[in-house]
mmCIF file of C-alpha atoms in Angstrom:
data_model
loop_
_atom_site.group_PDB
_atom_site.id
_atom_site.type_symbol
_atom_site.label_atom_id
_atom_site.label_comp_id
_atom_site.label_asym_id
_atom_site.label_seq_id
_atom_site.Cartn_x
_atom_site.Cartn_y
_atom_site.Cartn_z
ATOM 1 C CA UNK J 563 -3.261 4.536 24.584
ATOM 2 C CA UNK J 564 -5.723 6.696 26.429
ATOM 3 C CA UNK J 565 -9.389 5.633 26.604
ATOM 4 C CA UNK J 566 -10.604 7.701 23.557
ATOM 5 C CA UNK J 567 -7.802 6.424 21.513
ATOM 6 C CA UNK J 568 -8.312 3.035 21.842
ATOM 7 C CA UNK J 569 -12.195 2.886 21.537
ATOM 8 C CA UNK J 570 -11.364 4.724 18.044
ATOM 9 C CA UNK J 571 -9.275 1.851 17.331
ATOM 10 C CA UNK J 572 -11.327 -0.830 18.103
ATOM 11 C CA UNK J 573 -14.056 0.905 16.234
ATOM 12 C CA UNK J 574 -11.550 0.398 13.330
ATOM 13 C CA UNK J 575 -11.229 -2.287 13.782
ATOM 14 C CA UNK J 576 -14.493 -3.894 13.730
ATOM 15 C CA UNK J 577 -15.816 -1.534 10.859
ATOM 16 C CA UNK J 578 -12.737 -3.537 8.776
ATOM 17 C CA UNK J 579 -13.737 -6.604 10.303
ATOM 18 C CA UNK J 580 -17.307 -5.979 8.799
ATOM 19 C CA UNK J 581 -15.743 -4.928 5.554
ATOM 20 C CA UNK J 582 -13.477 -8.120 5.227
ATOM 21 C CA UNK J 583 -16.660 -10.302 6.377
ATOM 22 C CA UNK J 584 -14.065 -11.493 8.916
ATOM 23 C CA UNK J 585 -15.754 -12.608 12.161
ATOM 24 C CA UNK J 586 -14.708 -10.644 16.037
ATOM 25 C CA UNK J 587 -13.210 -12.038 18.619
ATOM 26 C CA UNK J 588 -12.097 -11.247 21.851
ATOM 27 C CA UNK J 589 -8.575 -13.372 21.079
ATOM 28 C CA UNK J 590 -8.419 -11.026 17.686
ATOM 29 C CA UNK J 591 -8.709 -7.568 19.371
ATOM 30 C CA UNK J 592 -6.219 -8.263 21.675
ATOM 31 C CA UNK J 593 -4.017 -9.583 18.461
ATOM 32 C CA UNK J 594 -4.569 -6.570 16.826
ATOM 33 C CA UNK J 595 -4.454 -3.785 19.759
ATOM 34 C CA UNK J 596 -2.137 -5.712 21.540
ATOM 35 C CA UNK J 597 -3.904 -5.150 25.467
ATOM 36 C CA UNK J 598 -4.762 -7.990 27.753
ATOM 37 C CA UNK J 599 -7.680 -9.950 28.431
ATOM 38 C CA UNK J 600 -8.583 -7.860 30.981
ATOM 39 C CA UNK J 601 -8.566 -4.915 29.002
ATOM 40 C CA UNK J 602 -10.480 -6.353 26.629
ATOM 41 C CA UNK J 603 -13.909 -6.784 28.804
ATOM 42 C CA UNK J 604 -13.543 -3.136 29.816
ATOM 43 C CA UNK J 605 -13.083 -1.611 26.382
ATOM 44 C CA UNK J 606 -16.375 -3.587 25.597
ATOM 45 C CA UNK J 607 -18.080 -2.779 28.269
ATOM 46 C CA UNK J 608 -17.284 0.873 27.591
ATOM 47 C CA UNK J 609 -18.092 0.522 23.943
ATOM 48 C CA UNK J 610 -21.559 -0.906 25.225
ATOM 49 C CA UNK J 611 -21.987 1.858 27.800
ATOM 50 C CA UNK J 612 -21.442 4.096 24.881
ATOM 51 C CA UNK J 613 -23.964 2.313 22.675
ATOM 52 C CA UNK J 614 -21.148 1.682 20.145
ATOM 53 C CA UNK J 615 -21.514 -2.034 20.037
ATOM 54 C CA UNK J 616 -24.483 -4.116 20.677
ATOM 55 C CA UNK J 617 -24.896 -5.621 24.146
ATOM 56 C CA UNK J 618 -25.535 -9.469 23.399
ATOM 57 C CA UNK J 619 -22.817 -9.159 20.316
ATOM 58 C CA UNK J 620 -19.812 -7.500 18.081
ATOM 59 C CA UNK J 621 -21.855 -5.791 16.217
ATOM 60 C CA UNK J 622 -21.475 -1.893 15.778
ATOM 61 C CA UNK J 623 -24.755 0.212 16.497
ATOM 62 C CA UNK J 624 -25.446 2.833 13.806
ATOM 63 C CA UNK J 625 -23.806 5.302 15.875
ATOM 64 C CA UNK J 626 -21.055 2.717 16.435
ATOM 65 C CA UNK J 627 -20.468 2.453 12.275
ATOM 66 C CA UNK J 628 -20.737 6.078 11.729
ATOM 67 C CA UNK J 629 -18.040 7.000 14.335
ATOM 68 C CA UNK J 630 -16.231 3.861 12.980
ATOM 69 C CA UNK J 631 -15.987 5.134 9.342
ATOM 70 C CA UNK J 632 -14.669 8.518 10.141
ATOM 71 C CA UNK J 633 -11.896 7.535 11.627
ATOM 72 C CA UNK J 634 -11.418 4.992 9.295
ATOM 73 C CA UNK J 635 -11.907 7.833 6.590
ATOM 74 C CA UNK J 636 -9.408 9.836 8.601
ATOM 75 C CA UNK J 637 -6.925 7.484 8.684
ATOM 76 C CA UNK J 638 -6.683 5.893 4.817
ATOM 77 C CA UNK J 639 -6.907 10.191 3.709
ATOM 78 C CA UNK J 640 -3.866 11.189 5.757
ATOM 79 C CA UNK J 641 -2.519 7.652 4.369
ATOM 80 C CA UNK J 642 -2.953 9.166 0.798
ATOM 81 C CA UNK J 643 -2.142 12.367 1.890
ATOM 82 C CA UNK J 644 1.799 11.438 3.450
ATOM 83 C CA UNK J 645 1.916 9.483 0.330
ATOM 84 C CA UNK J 646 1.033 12.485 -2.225
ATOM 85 C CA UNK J 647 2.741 15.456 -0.723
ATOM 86 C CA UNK J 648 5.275 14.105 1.313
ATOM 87 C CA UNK J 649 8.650 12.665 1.412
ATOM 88 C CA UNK J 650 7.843 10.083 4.543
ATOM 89 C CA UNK J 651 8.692 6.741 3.425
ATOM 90 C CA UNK J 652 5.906 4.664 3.017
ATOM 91 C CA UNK J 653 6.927 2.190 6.450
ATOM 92 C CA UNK J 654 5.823 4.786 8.272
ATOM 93 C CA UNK J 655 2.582 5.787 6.586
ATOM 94 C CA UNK J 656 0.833 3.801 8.786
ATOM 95 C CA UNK J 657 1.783 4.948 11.915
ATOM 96 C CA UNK J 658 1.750 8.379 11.253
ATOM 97 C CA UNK J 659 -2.072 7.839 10.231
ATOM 98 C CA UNK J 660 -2.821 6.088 13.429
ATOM 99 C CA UNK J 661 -1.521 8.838 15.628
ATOM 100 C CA UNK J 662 -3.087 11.814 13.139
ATOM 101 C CA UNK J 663 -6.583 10.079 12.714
ATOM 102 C CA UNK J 664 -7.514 10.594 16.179
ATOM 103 C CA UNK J 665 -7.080 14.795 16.126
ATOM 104 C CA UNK J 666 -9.358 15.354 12.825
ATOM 105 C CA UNK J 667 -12.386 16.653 13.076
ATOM 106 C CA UNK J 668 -15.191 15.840 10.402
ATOM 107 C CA UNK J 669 -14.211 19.276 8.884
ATOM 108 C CA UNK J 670 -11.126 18.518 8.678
ATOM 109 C CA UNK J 671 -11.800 15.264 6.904
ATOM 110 C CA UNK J 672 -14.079 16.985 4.162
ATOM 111 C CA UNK J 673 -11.212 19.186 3.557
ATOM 112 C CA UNK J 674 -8.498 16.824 3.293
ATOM 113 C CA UNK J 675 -10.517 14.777 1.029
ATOM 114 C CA UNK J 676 -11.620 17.806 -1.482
ATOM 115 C CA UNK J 677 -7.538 18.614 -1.538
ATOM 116 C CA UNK J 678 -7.144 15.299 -2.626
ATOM 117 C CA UNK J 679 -9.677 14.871 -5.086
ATOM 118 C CA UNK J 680 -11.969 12.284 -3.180
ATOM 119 C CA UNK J 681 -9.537 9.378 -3.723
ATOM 120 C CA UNK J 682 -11.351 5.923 -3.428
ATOM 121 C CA UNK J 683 -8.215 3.911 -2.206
ATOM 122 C CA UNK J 684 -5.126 4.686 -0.194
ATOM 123 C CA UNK J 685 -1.745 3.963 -1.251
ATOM 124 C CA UNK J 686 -2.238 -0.154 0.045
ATOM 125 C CA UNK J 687 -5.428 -0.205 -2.343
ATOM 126 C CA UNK J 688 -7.661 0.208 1.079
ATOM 127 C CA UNK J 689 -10.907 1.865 -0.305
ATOM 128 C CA UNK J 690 -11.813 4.778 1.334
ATOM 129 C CA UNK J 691 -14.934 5.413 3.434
ATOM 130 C CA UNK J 692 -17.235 8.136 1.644
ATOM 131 C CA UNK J 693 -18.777 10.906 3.598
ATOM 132 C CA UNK J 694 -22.193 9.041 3.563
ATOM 133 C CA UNK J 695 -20.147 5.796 4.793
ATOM 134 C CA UNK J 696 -20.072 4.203 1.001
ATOM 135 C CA UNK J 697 -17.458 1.732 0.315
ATOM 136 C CA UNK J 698 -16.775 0.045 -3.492
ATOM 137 C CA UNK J 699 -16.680 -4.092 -2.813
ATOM 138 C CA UNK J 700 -14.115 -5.851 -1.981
ATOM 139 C CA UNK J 701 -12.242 -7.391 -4.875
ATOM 140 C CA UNK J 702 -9.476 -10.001 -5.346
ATOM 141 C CA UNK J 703 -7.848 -12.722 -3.911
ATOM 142 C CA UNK J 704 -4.780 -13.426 -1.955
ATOM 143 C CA UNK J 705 -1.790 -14.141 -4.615
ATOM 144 C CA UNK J 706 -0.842 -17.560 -2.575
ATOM 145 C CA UNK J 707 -4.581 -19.187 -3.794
ATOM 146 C CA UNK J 708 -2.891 -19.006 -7.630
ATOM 147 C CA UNK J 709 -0.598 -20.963 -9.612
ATOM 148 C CA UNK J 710 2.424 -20.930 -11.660
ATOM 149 C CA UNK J 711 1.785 -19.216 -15.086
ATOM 150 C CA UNK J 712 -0.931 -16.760 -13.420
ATOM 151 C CA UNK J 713 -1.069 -13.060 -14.587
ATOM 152 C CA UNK J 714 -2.703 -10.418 -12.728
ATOM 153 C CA UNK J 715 -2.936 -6.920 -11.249
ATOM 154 C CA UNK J 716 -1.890 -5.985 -7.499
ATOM 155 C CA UNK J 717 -4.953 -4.125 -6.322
ATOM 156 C CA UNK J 718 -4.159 -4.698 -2.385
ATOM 157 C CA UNK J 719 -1.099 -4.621 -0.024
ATOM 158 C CA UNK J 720 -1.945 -5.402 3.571
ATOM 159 C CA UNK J 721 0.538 -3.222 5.505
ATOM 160 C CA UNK J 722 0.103 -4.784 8.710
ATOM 161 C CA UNK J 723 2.638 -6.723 10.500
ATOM 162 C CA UNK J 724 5.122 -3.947 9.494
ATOM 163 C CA UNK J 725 7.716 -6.500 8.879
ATOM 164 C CA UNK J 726 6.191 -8.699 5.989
ATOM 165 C CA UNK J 727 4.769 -5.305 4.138
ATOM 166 C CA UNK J 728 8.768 -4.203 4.472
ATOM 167 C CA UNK J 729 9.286 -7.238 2.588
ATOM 168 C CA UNK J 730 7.212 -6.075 -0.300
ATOM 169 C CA UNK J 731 8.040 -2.490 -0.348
ATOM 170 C CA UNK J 732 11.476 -3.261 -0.558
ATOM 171 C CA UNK J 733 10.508 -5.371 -3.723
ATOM 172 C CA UNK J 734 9.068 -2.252 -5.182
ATOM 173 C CA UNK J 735 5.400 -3.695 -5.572
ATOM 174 C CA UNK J 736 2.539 -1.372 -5.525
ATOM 175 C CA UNK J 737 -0.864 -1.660 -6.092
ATOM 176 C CA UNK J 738 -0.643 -1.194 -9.503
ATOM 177 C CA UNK J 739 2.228 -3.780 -10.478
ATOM 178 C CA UNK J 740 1.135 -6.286 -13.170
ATOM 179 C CA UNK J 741 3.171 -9.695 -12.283
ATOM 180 C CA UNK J 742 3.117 -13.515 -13.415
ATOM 181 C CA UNK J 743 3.957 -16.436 -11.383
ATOM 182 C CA UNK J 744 7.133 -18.625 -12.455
ATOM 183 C CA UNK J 745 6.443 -21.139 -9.350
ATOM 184 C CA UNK J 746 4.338 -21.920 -6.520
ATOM 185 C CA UNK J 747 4.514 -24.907 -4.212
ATOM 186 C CA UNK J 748 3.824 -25.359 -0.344
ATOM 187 C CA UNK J 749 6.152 -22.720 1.288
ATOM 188 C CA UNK J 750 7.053 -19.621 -1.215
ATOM 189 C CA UNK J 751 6.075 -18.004 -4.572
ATOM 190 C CA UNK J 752 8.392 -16.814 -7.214
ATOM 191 C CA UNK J 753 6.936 -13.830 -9.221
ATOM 192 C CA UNK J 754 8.361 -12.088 -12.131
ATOM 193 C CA UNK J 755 8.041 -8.511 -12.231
ATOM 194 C CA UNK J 756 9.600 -6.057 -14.599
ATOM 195 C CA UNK J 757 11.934 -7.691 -15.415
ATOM 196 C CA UNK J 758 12.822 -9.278 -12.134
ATOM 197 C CA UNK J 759 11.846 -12.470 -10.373
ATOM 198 C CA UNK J 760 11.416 -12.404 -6.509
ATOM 199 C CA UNK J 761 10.956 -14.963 -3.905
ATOM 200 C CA UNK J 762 8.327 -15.016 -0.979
ATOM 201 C CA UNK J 763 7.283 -17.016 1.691
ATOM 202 C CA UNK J 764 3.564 -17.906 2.205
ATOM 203 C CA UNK J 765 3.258 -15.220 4.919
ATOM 204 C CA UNK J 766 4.255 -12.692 2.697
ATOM 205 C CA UNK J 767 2.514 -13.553 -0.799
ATOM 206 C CA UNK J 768 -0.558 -14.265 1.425
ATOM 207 C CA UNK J 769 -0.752 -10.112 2.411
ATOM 208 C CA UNK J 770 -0.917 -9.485 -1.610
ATOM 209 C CA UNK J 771 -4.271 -9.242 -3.013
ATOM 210 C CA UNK J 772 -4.608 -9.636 -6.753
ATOM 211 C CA UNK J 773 -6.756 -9.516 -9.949
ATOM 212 C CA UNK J 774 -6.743 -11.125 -13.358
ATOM 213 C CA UNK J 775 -5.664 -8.796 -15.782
ATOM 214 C CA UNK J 776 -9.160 -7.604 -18.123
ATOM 215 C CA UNK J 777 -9.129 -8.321 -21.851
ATOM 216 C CA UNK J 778 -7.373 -4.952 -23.041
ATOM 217 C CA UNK J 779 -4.594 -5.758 -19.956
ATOM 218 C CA UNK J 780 -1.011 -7.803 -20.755
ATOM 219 C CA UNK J 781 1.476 -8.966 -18.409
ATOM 220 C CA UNK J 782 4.754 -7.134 -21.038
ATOM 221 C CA UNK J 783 7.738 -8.792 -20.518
ATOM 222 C CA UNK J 784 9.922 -5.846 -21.919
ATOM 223 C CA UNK J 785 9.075 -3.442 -19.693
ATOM 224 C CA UNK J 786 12.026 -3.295 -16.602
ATOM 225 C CA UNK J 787 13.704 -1.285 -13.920
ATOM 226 C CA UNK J 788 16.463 1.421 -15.466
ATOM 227 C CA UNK J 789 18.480 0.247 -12.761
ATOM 228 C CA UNK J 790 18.583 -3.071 -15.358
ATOM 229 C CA UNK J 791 20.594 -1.269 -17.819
ATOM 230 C CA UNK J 792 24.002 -2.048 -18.731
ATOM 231 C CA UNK J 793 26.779 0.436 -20.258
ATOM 232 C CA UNK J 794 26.247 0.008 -23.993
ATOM 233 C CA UNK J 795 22.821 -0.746 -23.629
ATOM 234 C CA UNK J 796 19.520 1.914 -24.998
ATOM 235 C CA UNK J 797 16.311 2.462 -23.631
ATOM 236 C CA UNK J 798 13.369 3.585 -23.601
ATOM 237 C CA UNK J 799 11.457 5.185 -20.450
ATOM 238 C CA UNK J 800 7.742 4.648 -20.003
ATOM 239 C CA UNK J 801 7.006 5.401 -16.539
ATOM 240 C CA UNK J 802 7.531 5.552 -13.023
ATOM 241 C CA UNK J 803 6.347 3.847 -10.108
ATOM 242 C CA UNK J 804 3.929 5.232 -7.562
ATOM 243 C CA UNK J 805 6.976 5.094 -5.026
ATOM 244 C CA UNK J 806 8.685 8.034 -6.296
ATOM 245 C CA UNK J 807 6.785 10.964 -4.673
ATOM 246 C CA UNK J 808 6.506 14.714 -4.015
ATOM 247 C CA UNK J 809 9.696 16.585 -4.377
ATOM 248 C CA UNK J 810 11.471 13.116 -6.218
ATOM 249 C CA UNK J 811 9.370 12.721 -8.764
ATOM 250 C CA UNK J 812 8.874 16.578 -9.825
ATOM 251 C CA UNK J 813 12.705 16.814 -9.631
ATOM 252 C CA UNK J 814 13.075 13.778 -12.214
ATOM 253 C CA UNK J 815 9.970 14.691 -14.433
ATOM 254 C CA UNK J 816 11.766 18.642 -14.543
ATOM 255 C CA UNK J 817 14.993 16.465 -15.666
ATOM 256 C CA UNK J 818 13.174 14.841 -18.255
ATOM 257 C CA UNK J 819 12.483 11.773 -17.154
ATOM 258 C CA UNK J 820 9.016 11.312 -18.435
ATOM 259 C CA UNK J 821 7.452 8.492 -21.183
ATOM 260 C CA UNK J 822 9.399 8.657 -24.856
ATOM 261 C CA UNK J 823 12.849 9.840 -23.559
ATOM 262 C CA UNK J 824 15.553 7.949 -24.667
ATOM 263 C CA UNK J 825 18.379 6.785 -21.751
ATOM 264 C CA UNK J 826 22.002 5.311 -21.192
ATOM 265 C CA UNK J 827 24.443 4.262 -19.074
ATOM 266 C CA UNK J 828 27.123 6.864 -19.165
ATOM 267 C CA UNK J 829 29.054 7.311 -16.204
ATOM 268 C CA UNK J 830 29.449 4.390 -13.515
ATOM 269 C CA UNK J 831 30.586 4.355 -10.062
ATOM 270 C CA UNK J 832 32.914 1.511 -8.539
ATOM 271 C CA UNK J 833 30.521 1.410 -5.413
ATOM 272 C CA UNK J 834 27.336 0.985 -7.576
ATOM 273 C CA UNK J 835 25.317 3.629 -6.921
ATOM 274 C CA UNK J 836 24.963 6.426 -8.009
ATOM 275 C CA UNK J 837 24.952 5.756 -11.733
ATOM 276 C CA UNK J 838 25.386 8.821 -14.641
ATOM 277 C CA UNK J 839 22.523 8.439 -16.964
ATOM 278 C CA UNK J 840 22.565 10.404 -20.302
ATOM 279 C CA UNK J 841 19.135 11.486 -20.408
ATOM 280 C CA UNK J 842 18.041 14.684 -23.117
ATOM 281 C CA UNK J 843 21.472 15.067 -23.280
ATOM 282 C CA UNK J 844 23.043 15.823 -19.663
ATOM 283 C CA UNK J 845 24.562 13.084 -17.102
ATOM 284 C CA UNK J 846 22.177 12.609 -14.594
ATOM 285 C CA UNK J 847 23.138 10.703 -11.055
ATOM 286 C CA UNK J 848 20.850 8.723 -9.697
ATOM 287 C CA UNK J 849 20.624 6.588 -6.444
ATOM 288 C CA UNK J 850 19.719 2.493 -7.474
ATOM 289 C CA UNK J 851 16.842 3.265 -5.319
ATOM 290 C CA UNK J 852 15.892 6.220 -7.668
ATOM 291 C CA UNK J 853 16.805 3.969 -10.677
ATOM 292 C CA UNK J 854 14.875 0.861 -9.545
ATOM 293 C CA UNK J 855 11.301 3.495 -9.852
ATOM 294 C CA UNK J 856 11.703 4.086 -13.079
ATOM 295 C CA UNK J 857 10.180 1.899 -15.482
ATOM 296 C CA UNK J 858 11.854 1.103 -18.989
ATOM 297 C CA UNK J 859 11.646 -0.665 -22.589
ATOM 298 C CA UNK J 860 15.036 -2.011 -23.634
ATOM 299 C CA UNK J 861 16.014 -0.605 -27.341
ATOM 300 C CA UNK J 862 17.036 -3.086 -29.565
ATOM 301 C CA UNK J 863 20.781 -1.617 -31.081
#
């Protein structure tokens, strides 16, 4: 990284440090920009120079924050921006944010936000820096601190290492999933989610922040994946997940795949995917990735 690149991210840095209530360290920004000790006393002493960061501590100066929160703004908008209007899959959001965050201007910000109707959270449930610098509080807890039997809502997905966010992606969680816990001891979680129960290490349940679900809010135990659905089976669709995107998700909503539509299995494939679904009467083909997006309600023959 050049030198203007990597005092934006250690501006990031410390403005989600201050957010998290998580204390600075010399031994955490080299963690988390990954540049040696070395480096580390002259991007602080820069940052200093700059009247960034206070002399005698971590602290950001005003001008520090505001500079901070922009390209923290920056980043979490063209976050919710790849995710609205684009077909990138979502492990690369966050790298295509890091490198796009540093070449917007505040104009360009303001714009990008009014396009996208002045979202408060990105796709991971990050909340989004306001133009004034306003942030809602932080909510939640980290899904390993509850037990078996728990219900709750997803409302965060930390996306950083790339490997253990993989993990969860691939499990189709978002930050609206509603799950319970079947079992919890001292090294993984099993959670059941529509319709599905999945295993995770600590490491990765620990990067899943959740909520308890409010009183009009139920954990329903009929609602599944269509990819669930057996030959001879009916059902119900009532959704899809926040996964399928842009071009996707008009294509299936234009097929009929939208809330009160009626589906089955009609046509199957040796390999396993696609699978023909007879949906408003034509034979649709979908992926099992496509499949495992939409949500369902098994009909009872």
């Amino acid at each position: 990284m050049d030198e203007q690149t990597l005092i934006q991210h250690a501006l990031k840095l410390f403005a989600e440090c201050d957010y998290d209530q998580q204390d600075i360290s010399t031994e955490l920004m080299q963690d988390k920009l990954a540049i040696t000790p070395e480096q580390i006393l002259q991007l602080l002493q820069n940052l200093r120079t700059a009247e960034l960061v206070e002399q005698d501590s971590f602290a950001l100066t005003a001008s520090g924050r505001e500079y901070a929160l922009h390209v923290l703004q920056a980043h979490r908008l063209y976050e919710t921006y790849l995710a609205r209007k684009t077909g990138h899959s979502e492990s690369i959001w966050h790298q295509l944010a890091d490198e796009r965050e540093h070449e917007l201007s505040k104009d360009d910000v303001k714009k990008l936000a009014e396009e996208l109707g002045h979202p408060r959270f990105d796709p991971h449930g990050d909340p989004i820096p306001t133009a004034s610098g306003e942030m809602p509080a932080k909510q939640g807890n980290p899904l390993v601190n509850f037990s078996a039997g728990w219900e709750g809502r997803v409302v965060h997905i930390e996306d950083e290492p790339s490997h253990l966010y993989t993990r969860i992606s691939q499990a189709g969680i978002t930050t609206d999933s509603v799950l319970r816990i079947e079992q919890a001891n001292t090294k993984e979680i099993h959670i059941r989610l529509e319709g599905q129960t999945f295993i995770f290490p600590h490491a990765v349940a620990e990067q899943i922040t959740v909520v308890a679900l409010g009183n009009d809010d139920t954990f329903d135990e009929s609602i599944e994946r269509l990819s669930t659905l057996k030959p001879g089976e009916k059902a119900e669709i009532v959704g899809m997940s926040s996964l399928c995107r842009g071009l996707e998700r008009s294509r299936l909503l234009d097929l009929g795949v939208v809330p009160g539509t009626v589906a089955t299995v009609q046509l199957l494939n040796p390999s396993g995917s696609p699978i023909g679904y007879a949906i408003r009467g034509a034979c649709i083909a979908l992926r099992k990735e496509q499949a495992e997006h939409i949500r369902i309600r098994k009909v009872r023959q």
